[in-house]
Short mmCIF file of C-alpha atoms in Angstrom, two decimals:
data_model
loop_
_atom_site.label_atom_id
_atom_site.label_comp_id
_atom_site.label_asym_id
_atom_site.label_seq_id
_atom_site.Cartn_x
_atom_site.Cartn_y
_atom_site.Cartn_z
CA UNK A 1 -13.88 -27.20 26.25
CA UNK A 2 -14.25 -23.32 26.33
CA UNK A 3 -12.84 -22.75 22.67
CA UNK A 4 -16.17 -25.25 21.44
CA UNK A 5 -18.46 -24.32 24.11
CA UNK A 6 -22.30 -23.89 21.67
CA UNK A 7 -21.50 -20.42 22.32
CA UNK A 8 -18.76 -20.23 19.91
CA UNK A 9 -21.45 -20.57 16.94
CA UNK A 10 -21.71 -16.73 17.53
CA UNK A 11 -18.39 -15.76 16.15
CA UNK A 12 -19.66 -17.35 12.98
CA UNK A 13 -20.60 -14.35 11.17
CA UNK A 14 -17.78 -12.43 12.07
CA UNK A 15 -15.28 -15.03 10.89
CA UNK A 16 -16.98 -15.42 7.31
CA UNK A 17 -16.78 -11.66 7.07
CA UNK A 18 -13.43 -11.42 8.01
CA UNK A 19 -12.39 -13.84 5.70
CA UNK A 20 -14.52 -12.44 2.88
CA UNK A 21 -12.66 -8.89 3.81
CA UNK A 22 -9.42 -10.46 4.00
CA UNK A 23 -9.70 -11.78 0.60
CA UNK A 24 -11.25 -8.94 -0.82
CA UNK A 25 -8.99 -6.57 0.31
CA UNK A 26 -5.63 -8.68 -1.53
CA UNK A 27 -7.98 -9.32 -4.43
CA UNK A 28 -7.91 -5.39 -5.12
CA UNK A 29 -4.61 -4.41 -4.00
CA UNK A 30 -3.39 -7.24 -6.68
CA UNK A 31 -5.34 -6.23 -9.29
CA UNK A 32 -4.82 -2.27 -8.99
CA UNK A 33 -0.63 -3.12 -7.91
CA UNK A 34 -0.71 -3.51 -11.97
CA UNK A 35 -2.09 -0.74 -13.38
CA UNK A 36 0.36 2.32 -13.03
CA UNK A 37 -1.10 5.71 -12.28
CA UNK A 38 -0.70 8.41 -14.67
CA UNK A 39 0.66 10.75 -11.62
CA UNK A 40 4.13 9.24 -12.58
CA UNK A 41 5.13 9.33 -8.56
CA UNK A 42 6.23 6.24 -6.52
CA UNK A 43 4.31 5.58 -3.09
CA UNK A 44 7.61 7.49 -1.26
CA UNK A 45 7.74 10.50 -3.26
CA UNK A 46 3.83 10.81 -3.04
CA UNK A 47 4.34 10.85 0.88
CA UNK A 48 6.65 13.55 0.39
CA UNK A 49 4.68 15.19 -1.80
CA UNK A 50 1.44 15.11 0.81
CA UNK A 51 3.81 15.70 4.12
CA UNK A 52 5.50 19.12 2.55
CA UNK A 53 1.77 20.22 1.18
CA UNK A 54 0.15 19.85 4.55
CA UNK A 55 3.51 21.23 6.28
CA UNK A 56 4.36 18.43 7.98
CA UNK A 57 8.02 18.26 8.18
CA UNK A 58 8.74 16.64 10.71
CA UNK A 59 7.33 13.51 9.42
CA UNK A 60 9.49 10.64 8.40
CA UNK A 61 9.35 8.24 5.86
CA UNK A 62 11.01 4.56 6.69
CA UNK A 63 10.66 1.52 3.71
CA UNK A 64 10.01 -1.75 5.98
CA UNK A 65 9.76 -5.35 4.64
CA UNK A 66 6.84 -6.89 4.27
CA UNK A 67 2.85 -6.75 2.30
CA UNK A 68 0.78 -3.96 3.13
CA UNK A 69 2.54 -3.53 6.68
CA UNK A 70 2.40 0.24 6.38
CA UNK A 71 0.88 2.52 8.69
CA UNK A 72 1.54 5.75 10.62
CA UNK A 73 3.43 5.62 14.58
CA UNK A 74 2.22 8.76 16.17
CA UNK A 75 4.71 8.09 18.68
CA UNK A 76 7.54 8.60 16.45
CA UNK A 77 6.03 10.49 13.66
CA UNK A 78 6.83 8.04 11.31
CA UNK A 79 4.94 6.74 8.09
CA UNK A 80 6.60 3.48 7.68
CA UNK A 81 5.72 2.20 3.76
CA UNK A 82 6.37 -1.75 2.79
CA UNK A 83 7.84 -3.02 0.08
CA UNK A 84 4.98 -2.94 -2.19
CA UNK A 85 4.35 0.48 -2.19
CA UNK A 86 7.55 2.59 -1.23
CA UNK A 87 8.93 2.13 -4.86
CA UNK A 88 6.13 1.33 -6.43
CA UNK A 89 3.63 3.78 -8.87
CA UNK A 90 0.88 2.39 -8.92
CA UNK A 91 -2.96 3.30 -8.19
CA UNK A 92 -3.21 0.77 -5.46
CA UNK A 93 0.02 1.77 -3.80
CA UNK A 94 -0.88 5.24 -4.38
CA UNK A 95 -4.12 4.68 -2.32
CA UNK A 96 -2.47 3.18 0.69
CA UNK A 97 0.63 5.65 0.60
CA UNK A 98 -2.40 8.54 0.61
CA UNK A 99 -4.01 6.44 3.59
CA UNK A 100 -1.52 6.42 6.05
CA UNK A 101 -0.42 10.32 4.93
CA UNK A 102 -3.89 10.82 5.82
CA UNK A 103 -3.51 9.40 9.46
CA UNK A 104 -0.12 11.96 9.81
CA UNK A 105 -2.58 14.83 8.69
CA UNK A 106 -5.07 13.56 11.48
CA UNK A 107 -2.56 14.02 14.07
CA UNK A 108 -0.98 17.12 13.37
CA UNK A 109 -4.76 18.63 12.62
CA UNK A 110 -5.10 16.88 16.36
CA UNK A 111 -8.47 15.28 14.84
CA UNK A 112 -10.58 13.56 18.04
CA UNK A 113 -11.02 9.99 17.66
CA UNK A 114 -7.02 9.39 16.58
CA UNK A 115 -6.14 11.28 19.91
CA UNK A 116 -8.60 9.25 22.03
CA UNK A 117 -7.36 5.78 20.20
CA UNK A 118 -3.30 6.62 20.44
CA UNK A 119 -3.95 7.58 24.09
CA UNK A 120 -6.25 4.26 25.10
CA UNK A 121 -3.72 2.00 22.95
CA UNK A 122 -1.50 1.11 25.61
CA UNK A 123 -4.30 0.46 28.41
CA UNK A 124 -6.00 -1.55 26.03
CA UNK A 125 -3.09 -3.84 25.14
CA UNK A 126 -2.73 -4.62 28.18
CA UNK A 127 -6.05 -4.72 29.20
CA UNK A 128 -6.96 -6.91 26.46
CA UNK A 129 -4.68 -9.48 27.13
CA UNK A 130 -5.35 -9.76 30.69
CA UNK A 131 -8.90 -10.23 29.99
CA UNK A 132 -8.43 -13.59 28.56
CA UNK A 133 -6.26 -14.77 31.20
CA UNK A 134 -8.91 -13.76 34.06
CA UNK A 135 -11.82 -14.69 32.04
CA UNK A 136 -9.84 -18.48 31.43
CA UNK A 137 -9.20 -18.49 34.77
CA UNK A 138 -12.17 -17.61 35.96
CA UNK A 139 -13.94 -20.39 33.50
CA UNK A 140 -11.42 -22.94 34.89
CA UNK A 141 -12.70 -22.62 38.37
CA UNK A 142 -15.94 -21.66 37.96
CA UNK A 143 -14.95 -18.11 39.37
CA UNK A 144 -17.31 -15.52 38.08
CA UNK A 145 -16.13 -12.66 39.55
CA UNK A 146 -13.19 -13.33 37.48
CA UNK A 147 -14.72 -14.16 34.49
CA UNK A 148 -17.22 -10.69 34.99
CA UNK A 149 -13.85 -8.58 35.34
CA UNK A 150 -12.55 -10.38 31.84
CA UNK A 151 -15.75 -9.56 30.59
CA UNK A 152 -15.21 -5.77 31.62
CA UNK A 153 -11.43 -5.16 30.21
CA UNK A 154 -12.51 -7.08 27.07
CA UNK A 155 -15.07 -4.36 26.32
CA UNK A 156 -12.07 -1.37 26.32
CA UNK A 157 -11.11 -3.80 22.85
CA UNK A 158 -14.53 -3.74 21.48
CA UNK A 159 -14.66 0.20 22.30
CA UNK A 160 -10.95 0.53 20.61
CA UNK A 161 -12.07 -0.99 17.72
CA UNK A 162 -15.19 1.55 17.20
CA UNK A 163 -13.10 4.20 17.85
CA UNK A 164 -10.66 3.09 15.27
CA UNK A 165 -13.62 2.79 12.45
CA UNK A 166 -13.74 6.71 12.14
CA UNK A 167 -10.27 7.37 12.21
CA UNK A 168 -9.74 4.61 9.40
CA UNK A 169 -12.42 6.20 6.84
CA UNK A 170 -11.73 9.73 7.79
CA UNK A 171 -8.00 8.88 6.62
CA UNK A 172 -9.53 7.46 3.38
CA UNK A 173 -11.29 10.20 2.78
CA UNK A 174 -8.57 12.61 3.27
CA UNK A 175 -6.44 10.88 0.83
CA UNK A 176 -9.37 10.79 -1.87
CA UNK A 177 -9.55 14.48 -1.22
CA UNK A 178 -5.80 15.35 -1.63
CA UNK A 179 -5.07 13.14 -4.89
CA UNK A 180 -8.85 14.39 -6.14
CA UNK A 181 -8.02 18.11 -5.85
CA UNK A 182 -3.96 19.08 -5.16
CA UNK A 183 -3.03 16.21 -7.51
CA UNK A 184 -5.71 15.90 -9.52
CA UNK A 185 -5.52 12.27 -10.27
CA UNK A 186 -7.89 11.16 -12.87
CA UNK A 187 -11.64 9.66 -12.24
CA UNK A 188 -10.79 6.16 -13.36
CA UNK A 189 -7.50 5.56 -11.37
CA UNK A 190 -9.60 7.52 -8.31
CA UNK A 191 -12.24 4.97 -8.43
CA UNK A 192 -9.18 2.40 -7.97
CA UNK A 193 -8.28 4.20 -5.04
CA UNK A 194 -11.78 4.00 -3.96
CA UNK A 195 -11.93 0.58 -4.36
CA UNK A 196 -9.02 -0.60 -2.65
CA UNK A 197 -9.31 1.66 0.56
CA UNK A 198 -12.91 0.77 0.44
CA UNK A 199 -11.77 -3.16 0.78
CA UNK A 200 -9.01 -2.09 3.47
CA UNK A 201 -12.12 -0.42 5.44
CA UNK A 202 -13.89 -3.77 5.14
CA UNK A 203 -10.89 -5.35 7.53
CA UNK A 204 -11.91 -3.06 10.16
CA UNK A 205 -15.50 -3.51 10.37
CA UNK A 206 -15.05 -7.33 10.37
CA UNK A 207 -12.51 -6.95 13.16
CA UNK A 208 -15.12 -4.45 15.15
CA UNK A 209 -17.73 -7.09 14.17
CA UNK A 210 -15.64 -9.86 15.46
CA UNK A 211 -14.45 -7.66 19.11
CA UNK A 212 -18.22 -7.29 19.38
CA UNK A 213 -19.41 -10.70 18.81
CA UNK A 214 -16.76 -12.58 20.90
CA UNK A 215 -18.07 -9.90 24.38
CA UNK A 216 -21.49 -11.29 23.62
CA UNK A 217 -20.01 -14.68 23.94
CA UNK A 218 -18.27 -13.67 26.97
CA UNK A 219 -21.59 -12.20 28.34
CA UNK A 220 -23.47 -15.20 27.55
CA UNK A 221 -21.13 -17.40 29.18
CA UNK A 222 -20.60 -15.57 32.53
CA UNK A 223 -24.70 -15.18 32.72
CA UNK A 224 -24.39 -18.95 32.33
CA UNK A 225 -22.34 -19.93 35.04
CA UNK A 226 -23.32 -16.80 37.15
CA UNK A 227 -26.12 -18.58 36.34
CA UNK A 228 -25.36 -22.05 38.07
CA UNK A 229 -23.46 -20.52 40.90
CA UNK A 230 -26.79 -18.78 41.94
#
C-alpha cells in the first residue's frame, strides 16, 4: 500500500523527466557515436593526451565492458572508459572521454564540491539505504519516530545529489575548455560535444529532481501519520 499511497502522484514529474533525459541522452550519444572527429584520436589516447597535459601521471586508464559505464574512482585514480569509447574516435566518445578527464583534473586541482561528494559517498550509501528500511518500518507500524529518522538520512541523498550537479557541469566545462583551446577541435564537432554532455547533465538534474521529490513524499507522509498519532 505505501508504493500507491496518493502521495506517489508527486514523483510524477520527476519520472517523465527522467525518462525524457534518459532517452535524450542515448539519442545523442547514437547519433554523434557516427560522426568521427577530425582530431584523429581514439577516446584512450585522448585521456592520455589530457592526463600528461594537466600532469597527471599517476592516473590510470582501464577499458571496462559495458555502454557509457565510464567514470573517474578517486579512490584509485582510475578513469575507467567502456567499450564505446576506449577505441572509438568519435565526437561523442570524445566528449565523454573529456568528461570524466575532467573529473581527474577536479581532484588533483582538489576543486570543493568533488572533495565534499567523494568524502560523504560512503555515509550516504549507507545512510540511504537504511532510510528506506526505517522509514518502511516505521510505515508498517505506524512508528513515526522511525519514519521521521528515514525522513532525516534520506535528505543526506537529496543533498548528495546537489552536490554532485556542480561537479558534473564543472567537468563538462573543463573538457569543452581543453578540446576548445589545447586541441583545438573544430566549432561544429564542439557543438556535438556540447550537445551530448549537455544531455548527460540532463540525467543528473532528473535524478536531483527525483531525490527531491520522493523527501517531499516522505515529509508528507510522516506529517500524515504524525498526524493521526496526535
Amino acid at each position: 500500500m505505501f508504493f500507491f499511497d496518493p502521495t506517489f502522484i508527486i514523483l510524477i514529474p520527476g519520472l517523465l523527466l527522467a525518462f525524457i533525459a534518459q532517452a535524450y541522452v542515448q539519442e545523442r550519444f547514437s547519433r554523434y557515436s557516427k560522426i568521427p572527429s577530425s582530431l584523429n584520436m581514439t577516446g584512450a589516447q585522448l585521456a592520455k593526451y589530457m592526463l600528461e597535459s594537466a600532469g597527471l601521471y599517476n592516473v590510470k586508464i582501464e577499458k571496462i565492458p559495458g555502454h557509457l559505464t565510464d567514470h573517474y574512482d578517486p579512490r584509485t585514480k582510475v578513469v575507467r572508459l567502456s567499450d564505446a569509447t576506449y577505441n572509438s574516435n568519435s565526437i561523442a566518445a570524445l566528449g565523454v572521454v573529456a568528461h570524466e578527464i575532467g573529473h581527474a583534473i577536479q581532484h588533483a586541482r582538489h576543486y570543493v564540491p568533488l572533495v565534499i561528494r567523494t568524502g560523504i559517498a560512503p555515509v550516504v550509501s549507507f545512510a540511504s539505504n537504511l532510510s528506506w528500511i526505517l522509514f518502511i518500518a516505521g510505515f508498517i507500524f505506524m512508528n513515526i519516530a522511525l519514519i521521521r529518522i528515514g525522513v532525516l538520512l534520506f535528505s543526506l541523498a537529496v543533498i548528495f545529489s546537489l552536490i554532485t550537479l556542480p561537479v558534473e557541469f564543472d567537468a563538462s566545462n573543463r573538457a569543452v575548455k581543453i578540446l576548445r583551446t589545447n586541441l583545438m577541435m573544430p566549432p561544429n564537432e564542439l557543438e556535438g560535444v556540447k550537445k551530448v554532455l549537455g544531455a548527460a547533465a540532463m540525467t543528473y538534474v532528473a535524478g536531483t529532481l527525483m531525490a527531491f521529490l520522493q523527501l517531499l513524499r516522505m515529509l508528507l507522509i510522516a506529517g500524515f501519520l504524525g498526524g493521526n498519532r496526535d
